[in-house]
Amino acid sequence: MGLLTFTINVTLDGCVDHQEGIVDDETRAFFTRLMDESGAMLWGRVTYEMMESYWPAVARGDEEAPPAIREWAVKLETKPKYVASSTRKDFPWTNSHHIAGDLRMGVQKLKDATPAGVLLGSGKLATELDRLDLIDEYSLLVHPKLAGHGPTLYQSGLPAARRLELVSAKPLRCGAVAMHYRRAR
């Protein structure tokens, strides 16, 4: 069984707005390594639609992008992508699959079928999957910034606190820190 790892950019005040993070070669390399090491991506509908609106066009060459960005887009194009959604059923982006029905069973089945692990990249979905006790690890890129607005990490709360064990912490040149935690069981 593969691990489910939640990864996201987060500011010091908990903001997970994708526009608030520092984007440079080192932060891109962080997320590229995570994607390369995982067997699949898992998103909620909103994140899927945000990604779908840009990355396929970059991979095709329809959008101007530096070579490193295009290379990342091509990798993402080939990576299996799973979407948990109760409102959308059609996911035409290459290698996209719908997780329908019971969320716990669908995600557990995905974990069981993906020995290289699943990379979760949606904040709202992470809250739901944490409530179901399905997240095994957290790989957060903490940015040296106070955004002063939301959305924030776990803003709708969890039923109980989660104890985590630090696996690693690596400061980046831009001041962000790559934090890797594992659930303490």
mmCIF file of N, CA, C and O in Angstrom, residues 23-117:
data_model
loop_
_atom_site.group_PDB
_atom_site.id
_atom_site.type_symbol
_atom_site.label_atom_id
_atom_site.label_comp_id
_atom_site.label_asym_id
_atom_site.label_seq_id
_atom_site.Cartn_x
_atom_site.Cartn_y
_atom_site.Cartn_z
ATOM 1 N N VAL A 23 7.753 31.557 -6.004
ATOM 2 C CA VAL A 23 8.007 30.626 -7.110
ATOM 3 C C VAL A 23 9.385 30.927 -7.678
ATOM 4 O O VAL A 23 9.633 32.010 -8.196
ATOM 5 N N ASP A 24 10.283 29.964 -7.530
ATOM 6 C CA ASP A 24 11.614 30.073 -8.119
ATOM 7 C C ASP A 24 12.075 28.657 -8.485
ATOM 8 O O ASP A 24 11.321 27.693 -8.303
ATOM 9 N N ASP A 25 13.284 28.549 -8.988
ATOM 10 C CA ASP A 25 13.777 27.238 -9.424
ATOM 11 C C ASP A 25 13.803 26.231 -8.283
ATOM 12 O O ASP A 25 13.488 25.054 -8.474
ATOM 13 N N GLU A 26 14.153 26.670 -7.104
ATOM 14 C CA GLU A 26 14.262 25.751 -5.974
ATOM 15 C C GLU A 26 12.899 25.269 -5.483
ATOM 16 O O GLU A 26 12.724 24.091 -5.161
ATOM 17 N N THR A 27 11.902 26.165 -5.434
ATOM 18 C CA THR A 27 10.574 25.729 -5.002
ATOM 19 C C THR A 27 9.935 24.823 -6.060
ATOM 20 O O THR A 27 9.272 23.853 -5.723
ATOM 21 N N ARG A 28 10.164 25.137 -7.337
ATOM 22 C CA ARG A 28 9.660 24.254 -8.405
ATOM 23 C C ARG A 28 10.316 22.878 -8.313
ATOM 24 O O ARG A 28 9.663 21.851 -8.481
ATOM 25 N N ALA A 29 11.622 22.852 -8.019
ATOM 26 C CA ALA A 29 12.339 21.574 -7.891
ATOM 27 C C ALA A 29 11.772 20.750 -6.739
ATOM 28 O O ALA A 29 11.684 19.516 -6.834
ATOM 29 N N PHE A 30 11.372 21.411 -5.661
ATOM 30 C CA PHE A 30 10.764 20.723 -4.515
ATOM 31 C C PHE A 30 9.505 19.970 -4.951
ATOM 32 O O PHE A 30 9.358 18.775 -4.694
ATOM 33 N N PHE A 31 8.598 20.672 -5.638
ATOM 34 C CA PHE A 31 7.348 20.039 -6.056
ATOM 35 C C PHE A 31 7.563 19.032 -7.189
ATOM 36 O O PHE A 31 6.867 18.022 -7.266
ATOM 37 N N THR A 32 8.527 19.283 -8.047
ATOM 38 C CA THR A 32 8.830 18.337 -9.117
ATOM 39 C C THR A 32 9.322 17.024 -8.530
ATOM 40 O O THR A 32 8.901 15.946 -8.954
ATOM 41 N N ARG A 33 10.203 17.096 -7.533
ATOM 42 C CA ARG A 33 10.705 15.875 -6.890
ATOM 43 C C ARG A 33 9.552 15.102 -6.254
ATOM 44 O O ARG A 33 9.453 13.882 -6.405
ATOM 45 N N LEU A 34 8.657 15.790 -5.558
ATOM 46 C CA LEU A 34 7.508 15.115 -4.952
ATOM 47 C C LEU A 34 6.654 14.427 -6.008
ATOM 48 O O LEU A 34 6.233 13.284 -5.830
ATOM 49 N N MET A 35 6.392 15.129 -7.116
ATOM 50 C CA MET A 35 5.588 14.540 -8.179
ATOM 51 C C MET A 35 6.301 13.344 -8.806
ATOM 52 O O MET A 35 5.689 12.305 -9.040
ATOM 53 N N ASP A 36 7.602 13.494 -9.068
ATOM 54 C CA ASP A 36 8.361 12.403 -9.673
ATOM 55 C C ASP A 36 8.363 11.155 -8.802
ATOM 56 O O ASP A 36 8.329 10.038 -9.314
ATOM 57 N N GLU A 37 8.424 11.331 -7.494
ATOM 58 C CA GLU A 37 8.505 10.198 -6.576
ATOM 59 C C GLU A 37 7.154 9.548 -6.301
ATOM 60 O O GLU A 37 7.097 8.437 -5.774
ATOM 61 N N SER A 38 6.068 10.215 -6.639
ATOM 62 C CA SER A 38 4.736 9.663 -6.363
ATOM 63 C C SER A 38 4.206 8.898 -7.563
ATOM 64 O O SER A 38 4.628 9.111 -8.694
ATOM 65 N N GLY A 39 3.253 8.022 -7.287
ATOM 66 C CA GLY A 39 2.643 7.246 -8.350
ATOM 67 C C GLY A 39 1.424 7.911 -8.962
ATOM 68 O O GLY A 39 1.014 7.559 -10.073
ATOM 69 N N ALA A 40 0.829 8.856 -8.249
ATOM 70 C CA ALA A 40 -0.388 9.513 -8.731
ATOM 71 C C ALA A 40 -0.618 10.806 -7.979
ATOM 72 O O ALA A 40 -0.083 11.010 -6.887
ATOM 73 N N MET A 41 -1.435 11.666 -8.592
ATOM 74 C CA MET A 41 -1.858 12.923 -7.976
ATOM 75 C C MET A 41 -3.327 12.772 -7.575
ATOM 76 O O MET A 41 -4.082 12.093 -8.261
ATOM 77 N N LEU A 42 -3.718 13.439 -6.489
ATOM 78 C CA LEU A 42 -5.108 13.440 -6.046
ATOM 79 C C LEU A 42 -5.517 14.868 -5.736
ATOM 80 O O LEU A 42 -4.832 15.558 -4.964
ATOM 81 N N TRP A 43 -6.622 15.280 -6.347
ATOM 82 C CA TRP A 43 -7.134 16.628 -6.155
ATOM 83 C C TRP A 43 -8.633 16.601 -5.945
ATOM 84 O O TRP A 43 -9.322 15.667 -6.342
ATOM 85 N N GLY A 44 -9.154 17.688 -5.391
ATOM 86 C CA GLY A 44 -10.577 17.942 -5.405
ATOM 87 C C GLY A 44 -10.933 18.620 -6.726
ATOM 88 O O GLY A 44 -10.057 19.003 -7.504
ATOM 89 N N ARG A 45 -12.220 18.792 -6.965
ATOM 90 C CA ARG A 45 -12.681 19.355 -8.238
ATOM 91 C C ARG A 45 -12.130 20.760 -8.485
ATOM 92 O O ARG A 45 -11.692 21.075 -9.592
ATOM 93 N N VAL A 46 -12.133 21.620 -7.478
ATOM 94 C CA VAL A 46 -11.699 23.004 -7.673
ATOM 95 C C VAL A 46 -10.227 23.048 -8.083
ATOM 96 O O VAL A 46 -9.850 23.756 -9.023
ATOM 97 N N THR A 47 -9.387 22.304 -7.395
ATOM 98 C CA THR A 47 -7.961 22.285 -7.746
ATOM 99 C C THR A 47 -7.769 21.680 -9.126
ATOM 100 O O THR A 47 -6.984 22.194 -9.935
ATOM 101 N N TYR A 48 -8.483 20.593 -9.416
ATOM 102 C CA TYR A 48 -8.386 19.977 -10.745
ATOM 103 C C TYR A 48 -8.720 20.995 -11.828
ATOM 104 O O TYR A 48 -7.998 21.133 -12.816
ATOM 105 N N GLU A 49 -9.806 21.733 -11.650
ATOM 106 C CA GLU A 49 -10.229 22.690 -12.667
ATOM 107 C C GLU A 49 -9.224 23.828 -12.819
ATOM 108 O O GLU A 49 -8.976 24.300 -13.933
ATOM 109 N N MET A 50 -8.608 24.252 -11.722
ATOM 110 C CA MET A 50 -7.571 25.280 -11.803
ATOM 111 C C MET A 50 -6.377 24.739 -12.596
ATOM 112 O O MET A 50 -5.859 25.421 -13.485
ATOM 113 N N MET A 51 -5.952 23.533 -12.290
ATOM 114 C CA MET A 51 -4.809 22.927 -12.985
ATOM 115 C C MET A 51 -5.151 22.657 -14.457
ATOM 116 O O MET A 51 -4.355 22.936 -15.345
ATOM 117 N N GLU A 52 -6.336 22.141 -14.696
ATOM 118 C CA GLU A 52 -6.784 21.801 -16.053
ATOM 119 C C GLU A 52 -6.877 23.037 -16.951
ATOM 120 O O GLU A 52 -6.684 22.951 -18.165
ATOM 121 N N SER A 53 -7.133 24.196 -16.345
ATOM 122 C CA SER A 53 -7.306 25.407 -17.143
ATOM 123 C C SER A 53 -5.987 25.956 -17.688
ATOM 124 O O SER A 53 -5.998 26.824 -18.550
ATOM 125 N N TYR A 54 -4.854 25.441 -17.191
ATOM 126 C CA TYR A 54 -3.568 25.998 -17.607
ATOM 127 C C TYR A 54 -2.551 24.957 -18.090
ATOM 128 O O TYR A 54 -1.978 25.096 -19.179
ATOM 129 N N TRP A 55 -2.312 23.933 -17.298
ATOM 130 C CA TRP A 55 -1.191 23.032 -17.555
ATOM 131 C C TRP A 55 -1.271 22.219 -18.846
ATOM 132 O O TRP A 55 -0.243 22.029 -19.506
ATOM 133 N N PRO A 56 -2.421 21.726 -19.270
ATOM 134 C CA PRO A 56 -2.446 20.998 -20.552
ATOM 135 C C PRO A 56 -2.023 21.888 -21.727
ATOM 136 O O PRO A 56 -1.312 21.430 -22.629
ATOM 137 N N ALA A 57 -2.418 23.152 -21.703
ATOM 138 C CA ALA A 57 -2.040 24.074 -22.777
ATOM 139 C C ALA A 57 -0.531 24.321 -22.768
ATOM 140 O O ALA A 57 0.088 24.430 -23.833
ATOM 141 N N VAL A 58 0.077 24.380 -21.594
ATOM 142 C CA VAL A 58 1.529 24.539 -21.500
ATOM 143 C C VAL A 58 2.212 23.301 -22.066
ATOM 144 O O VAL A 58 3.170 23.402 -22.835
ATOM 145 N N ALA A 59 1.712 22.121 -21.691
ATOM 146 C CA ALA A 59 2.308 20.864 -22.175
ATOM 147 C C ALA A 59 2.224 20.765 -23.700
ATOM 148 O O ALA A 59 3.162 20.276 -24.348
ATOM 149 N N ARG A 60 1.131 21.232 -24.286
ATOM 150 C CA ARG A 60 0.958 21.188 -25.749
ATOM 151 C C ARG A 60 1.771 22.254 -26.471
ATOM 152 O O ARG A 60 1.924 22.213 -27.684
ATOM 153 N N GLY A 61 2.232 23.265 -25.746
ATOM 154 C CA GLY A 61 2.956 24.372 -26.365
ATOM 155 C C GLY A 61 2.043 25.499 -26.790
ATOM 156 O O GLY A 61 2.479 26.423 -27.479
ATOM 157 N N ASP A 62 0.771 25.472 -26.370
ATOM 158 C CA ASP A 62 -0.182 26.528 -26.705
ATOM 159 C C ASP A 62 -0.006 27.772 -25.836
ATOM 160 O O ASP A 62 -0.524 28.832 -26.158
ATOM 161 N N GLU A 63 0.667 27.640 -24.707
ATOM 162 C CA GLU A 63 0.949 28.750 -23.790
ATOM 163 C C GLU A 63 2.451 28.976 -23.767
ATOM 164 O O GLU A 63 3.217 28.015 -23.725
ATOM 165 N N GLU A 64 2.861 30.223 -23.769
ATOM 166 C CA GLU A 64 4.288 30.552 -23.646
ATOM 167 C C GLU A 64 4.759 30.155 -22.252
ATOM 168 O O GLU A 64 4.077 30.445 -21.257
ATOM 169 N N ALA A 65 5.894 29.485 -22.189
ATOM 170 C CA ALA A 65 6.453 29.093 -20.889
ATOM 171 C C ALA A 65 7.932 28.782 -21.052
ATOM 172 O O ALA A 65 8.341 28.277 -22.103
ATOM 173 N N PRO A 66 8.724 29.071 -20.029
ATOM 174 C CA PRO A 66 10.139 28.699 -20.070
ATOM 175 C C PRO A 66 10.278 27.174 -20.158
ATOM 176 O O PRO A 66 9.368 26.439 -19.755
ATOM 177 N N PRO A 67 11.396 26.693 -20.646
ATOM 178 C CA PRO A 67 11.592 25.247 -20.810
ATOM 179 C C PRO A 67 11.348 24.434 -19.540
ATOM 180 O O PRO A 67 10.749 23.353 -19.604
ATOM 181 N N ALA A 68 11.784 24.915 -18.382
ATOM 182 C CA ALA A 68 11.599 24.159 -17.136
ATOM 183 C C ALA A 68 10.116 24.011 -16.790
ATOM 184 O O ALA A 68 9.684 22.966 -16.303
ATOM 185 N N ILE A 69 9.335 25.047 -17.059
ATOM 186 C CA ILE A 69 7.891 25.003 -16.792
ATOM 187 C C ILE A 69 7.222 24.034 -17.768
ATOM 188 O O ILE A 69 6.366 23.238 -17.386
ATOM 189 N N ARG A 70 7.600 24.095 -19.032
ATOM 190 C CA ARG A 70 7.032 23.190 -20.027
ATOM 191 C C ARG A 70 7.364 21.734 -19.678
ATOM 192 O O ARG A 70 6.529 20.853 -19.769
ATOM 193 N N GLU A 71 8.602 21.495 -19.241
ATOM 194 C CA GLU A 71 9.004 20.140 -18.846
ATOM 195 C C GLU A 71 8.137 19.632 -17.696
ATOM 196 O O GLU A 71 7.699 18.483 -17.686
ATOM 197 N N TRP A 72 7.873 20.501 -16.708
ATOM 198 C CA TRP A 72 7.019 20.123 -15.584
ATOM 199 C C TRP A 72 5.604 19.800 -16.079
ATOM 200 O O TRP A 72 5.006 18.811 -15.660
ATOM 201 N N ALA A 73 5.099 20.625 -16.991
ATOM 202 C CA ALA A 73 3.750 20.420 -17.526
ATOM 203 C C ALA A 73 3.646 19.087 -18.260
ATOM 204 O O ALA A 73 2.638 18.382 -18.143
ATOM 205 N N VAL A 74 4.684 18.729 -18.999
ATOM 206 C CA VAL A 74 4.682 17.446 -19.724
ATOM 207 C C VAL A 74 4.684 16.283 -18.738
ATOM 208 O O VAL A 74 3.980 15.291 -18.923
ATOM 209 N N LYS A 75 5.460 16.392 -17.668
ATOM 210 C CA LYS A 75 5.455 15.345 -16.631
ATOM 211 C C LYS A 75 4.076 15.213 -16.002
ATOM 212 O O LYS A 75 3.599 14.109 -15.768
ATOM 213 N N LEU A 76 3.457 16.358 -15.709
ATOM 214 C CA LEU A 76 2.129 16.339 -15.113
ATOM 215 C C LEU A 76 1.115 15.717 -16.067
ATOM 216 O O LEU A 76 0.212 14.997 -15.647
ATOM 217 N N GLU A 77 1.273 15.980 -17.350
ATOM 218 C CA GLU A 77 0.374 15.430 -18.362
ATOM 219 C C GLU A 77 0.349 13.900 -18.300
ATOM 220 O O GLU A 77 -0.702 13.279 -18.425
ATOM 221 N N THR A 78 1.507 13.293 -18.100
ATOM 222 C CA THR A 78 1.587 11.833 -18.118
ATOM 223 C C THR A 78 1.276 11.190 -16.767
ATOM 224 O O THR A 78 0.995 9.999 -16.698
ATOM 225 N N LYS A 79 1.315 11.967 -15.698
ATOM 226 C CA LYS A 79 1.070 11.438 -14.349
ATOM 227 C C LYS A 79 -0.410 11.097 -14.176
ATOM 228 O O LYS A 79 -1.278 11.880 -14.562
ATOM 229 N N PRO A 80 -0.743 9.938 -13.595
ATOM 230 C CA PRO A 80 -2.154 9.650 -13.292
ATOM 231 C C PRO A 80 -2.698 10.690 -12.310
ATOM 232 O O PRO A 80 -2.051 10.996 -11.300
ATOM 233 N N LYS A 81 -3.862 11.228 -12.642
ATOM 234 C CA LYS A 81 -4.499 12.266 -11.837
ATOM 235 C C LYS A 81 -5.886 11.757 -11.422
ATOM 236 O O LYS A 81 -6.673 11.352 -12.272
ATOM 237 N N TYR A 82 -6.165 11.793 -10.134
ATOM 238 C CA TYR A 82 -7.454 11.346 -9.612
ATOM 239 C C TYR A 82 -8.166 12.537 -9.006
ATOM 240 O O TYR A 82 -7.539 13.386 -8.369
ATOM 241 N N VAL A 83 -9.485 12.580 -9.209
ATOM 242 C CA VAL A 83 -10.273 13.714 -8.747
ATOM 243 C C VAL A 83 -11.448 13.210 -7.924
ATOM 244 O O VAL A 83 -12.231 12.384 -8.396
ATOM 245 N N ALA A 84 -11.542 13.717 -6.706
ATOM 246 C CA ALA A 84 -12.688 13.420 -5.852
ATOM 247 C C ALA A 84 -13.705 14.538 -6.058
ATOM 248 O O ALA A 84 -13.411 15.698 -5.774
ATOM 249 N N SER A 85 -14.846 14.189 -6.597
ATOM 250 C CA SER A 85 -15.884 15.186 -6.847
ATOM 251 C C SER A 85 -17.256 14.535 -6.823
ATOM 252 O O SER A 85 -17.445 13.473 -7.409
ATOM 253 N N SER A 86 -18.189 15.206 -6.163
ATOM 254 C CA SER A 86 -19.572 14.724 -6.179
ATOM 255 C C SER A 86 -20.400 15.506 -7.188
ATOM 256 O O SER A 86 -21.550 15.148 -7.441
ATOM 257 N N THR A 87 -19.819 16.551 -7.785
ATOM 258 C CA THR A 87 -20.589 17.401 -8.692
ATOM 259 C C THR A 87 -20.167 17.288 -10.147
ATOM 260 O O THR A 87 -20.941 17.652 -11.030
ATOM 261 N N ARG A 88 -18.975 16.814 -10.396
ATOM 262 C CA ARG A 88 -18.504 16.691 -11.777
ATOM 263 C C ARG A 88 -18.149 15.243 -12.050
ATOM 264 O O ARG A 88 -17.544 14.575 -11.216
ATOM 265 N N LYS A 89 -18.518 14.767 -13.231
ATOM 266 C CA LYS A 89 -18.286 13.357 -13.574
ATOM 267 C C LYS A 89 -17.310 13.174 -14.727
ATOM 268 O O LYS A 89 -16.745 12.104 -14.903
ATOM 269 N N ASP A 90 -17.121 14.219 -15.535
ATOM 270 C CA ASP A 90 -16.306 14.117 -16.747
ATOM 271 C C ASP A 90 -14.973 14.822 -16.541
ATOM 272 O O ASP A 90 -14.942 16.000 -16.205
ATOM 273 N N PHE A 91 -13.878 14.102 -16.745
ATOM 274 C CA PHE A 91 -12.538 14.646 -16.542
ATOM 275 C C PHE A 91 -11.689 14.319 -17.766
ATOM 276 O O PHE A 91 -10.978 13.313 -17.787
ATOM 277 N N PRO A 92 -11.742 15.163 -18.797
ATOM 278 C CA PRO A 92 -11.112 14.847 -20.075
ATOM 279 C C PRO A 92 -9.589 15.007 -20.135
ATOM 280 O O PRO A 92 -8.966 14.499 -21.065
ATOM 281 N N TRP A 93 -8.978 15.674 -19.182
ATOM 282 C CA TRP A 93 -7.537 15.868 -19.207
ATOM 283 C C TRP A 93 -6.851 14.498 -19.200
ATOM 284 O O TRP A 93 -7.248 13.591 -18.464
ATOM 285 N N THR A 94 -5.818 14.351 -19.988
ATOM 286 C CA THR A 94 -5.088 13.091 -20.135
ATOM 287 C C THR A 94 -4.780 12.453 -18.777
ATOM 288 O O THR A 94 -4.319 13.135 -17.864
ATOM 289 N N ASN A 95 -5.044 11.155 -18.686
ATOM 290 C CA ASN A 95 -4.753 10.354 -17.483
ATOM 291 C C ASN A 95 -5.504 10.818 -16.239
ATOM 292 O O ASN A 95 -5.017 10.660 -15.124
ATOM 293 N N SER A 96 -6.689 11.398 -16.428
ATOM 294 C CA SER A 96 -7.511 11.825 -15.298
ATOM 295 C C SER A 96 -8.593 10.791 -15.028
ATOM 296 O O SER A 96 -9.180 10.239 -15.956
ATOM 297 N N HIS A 97 -8.842 10.560 -13.735
ATOM 298 C CA HIS A 97 -9.800 9.531 -13.315
ATOM 299 C C HIS A 97 -10.659 10.090 -12.185
ATOM 300 O O HIS A 97 -10.172 10.829 -11.332
ATOM 301 N N HIS A 98 -11.904 9.685 -12.175
ATOM 302 C CA HIS A 98 -12.862 10.154 -11.177
ATOM 303 C C HIS A 98 -12.924 9.172 -10.010
ATOM 304 O O HIS A 98 -13.025 7.968 -10.222
ATOM 305 N N ILE A 99 -12.865 9.693 -8.795
ATOM 306 C CA ILE A 99 -13.145 8.876 -7.613
ATOM 307 C C ILE A 99 -14.589 9.169 -7.253
ATOM 308 O O ILE A 99 -14.924 10.259 -6.794
ATOM 309 N N ALA A 100 -15.435 8.212 -7.520
ATOM 310 C CA ALA A 100 -16.868 8.380 -7.298
ATOM 311 C C ALA A 100 -17.303 7.551 -6.087
ATOM 312 O O ALA A 100 -16.592 6.650 -5.643
ATOM 313 N N GLY A 101 -18.465 7.863 -5.579
ATOM 314 C CA GLY A 101 -19.014 7.080 -4.480
ATOM 315 C C GLY A 101 -18.381 7.438 -3.151
ATOM 316 O O GLY A 101 -18.005 8.579 -2.901
ATOM 317 N N ASP A 102 -18.241 6.428 -2.298
ATOM 318 C CA ASP A 102 -17.735 6.613 -0.950
ATOM 319 C C ASP A 102 -16.281 7.094 -0.971
ATOM 320 O O ASP A 102 -15.404 6.414 -1.509
ATOM 321 N N LEU A 103 -16.026 8.277 -0.396
ATOM 322 C CA LEU A 103 -14.702 8.884 -0.440
ATOM 323 C C LEU A 103 -13.664 8.019 0.273
ATOM 324 O O LEU A 103 -12.565 7.789 -0.244
ATOM 325 N N ARG A 104 -13.993 7.516 1.452
ATOM 326 C CA ARG A 104 -13.048 6.689 2.200
ATOM 327 C C ARG A 104 -12.648 5.458 1.393
ATOM 328 O O ARG A 104 -11.466 5.153 1.244
ATOM 329 N N MET A 105 -13.623 4.759 0.863
ATOM 330 C CA MET A 105 -13.323 3.540 0.104
ATOM 331 C C MET A 105 -12.554 3.852 -1.177
ATOM 332 O O MET A 105 -11.607 3.151 -1.526
ATOM 333 N N GLY A 106 -12.944 4.913 -1.872
ATOM 334 C CA GLY A 106 -12.289 5.272 -3.127
ATOM 335 C C GLY A 106 -10.829 5.653 -2.932
ATOM 336 O O GLY A 106 -9.954 5.216 -3.695
ATOM 337 N N VAL A 107 -10.533 6.447 -1.903
ATOM 338 C CA VAL A 107 -9.153 6.868 -1.663
ATOM 339 C C VAL A 107 -8.336 5.710 -1.104
ATOM 340 O O VAL A 107 -7.176 5.528 -1.477
ATOM 341 N N GLN A 108 -8.922 4.882 -0.250
ATOM 342 C CA GLN A 108 -8.190 3.721 0.265
ATOM 343 C C GLN A 108 -7.848 2.760 -0.870
ATOM 344 O O GLN A 108 -6.730 2.230 -0.928
ATOM 345 N N LYS A 109 -8.770 2.573 -1.776
ATOM 346 C CA LYS A 109 -8.511 1.713 -2.942
ATOM 347 C C LYS A 109 -7.369 2.289 -3.787
ATOM 348 O O LYS A 109 -6.501 1.558 -4.259
ATOM 349 N N LEU A 110 -7.358 3.611 -3.971
ATOM 350 C CA LEU A 110 -6.284 4.272 -4.720
ATOM 351 C C LEU A 110 -4.941 4.074 -4.015
ATOM 352 O O LEU A 110 -3.938 3.745 -4.653
ATOM 353 N N LYS A 111 -4.901 4.263 -2.696
ATOM 354 C CA LYS A 111 -3.666 4.044 -1.936
ATOM 355 C C LYS A 111 -3.185 2.602 -2.086
ATOM 356 O O LYS A 111 -1.996 2.349 -2.306
ATOM 357 N N ASP A 112 -4.111 1.664 -1.975
ATOM 358 C CA ASP A 112 -3.763 0.239 -2.077
ATOM 359 C C ASP A 112 -3.195 -0.110 -3.450
ATOM 360 O O ASP A 112 -2.328 -0.969 -3.565
ATOM 361 N N ALA A 113 -3.682 0.568 -4.482
ATOM 362 C CA ALA A 113 -3.274 0.265 -5.859
ATOM 363 C C ALA A 113 -2.061 1.074 -6.319
ATOM 364 O O ALA A 113 -1.610 0.907 -7.451
ATOM 365 N N THR A 114 -1.531 1.937 -5.448
ATOM 366 C CA THR A 114 -0.447 2.834 -5.853
ATOM 367 C C THR A 114 0.725 2.704 -4.873
ATOM 368 O O THR A 114 0.882 3.523 -3.968
ATOM 369 N N PRO A 115 1.579 1.687 -5.055
ATOM 370 C CA PRO A 115 2.681 1.469 -4.110
ATOM 371 C C PRO A 115 3.657 2.642 -4.014
ATOM 372 O O PRO A 115 4.270 2.844 -2.965
ATOM 373 N N ALA A 116 3.813 3.423 -5.080
ATOM 374 C CA ALA A 116 4.723 4.574 -5.036
ATOM 375 C C ALA A 116 4.117 5.748 -4.270
ATOM 376 O O ALA A 116 4.785 6.754 -4.047
ATOM 377 N N GLY A 117 2.872 5.635 -3.872
ATOM 378 C CA GLY A 117 2.228 6.675 -3.086
ATOM 379 C C GLY A 117 1.431 7.662 -3.919
ATOM 380 O O GLY A 117 1.581 7.758 -5.132
#
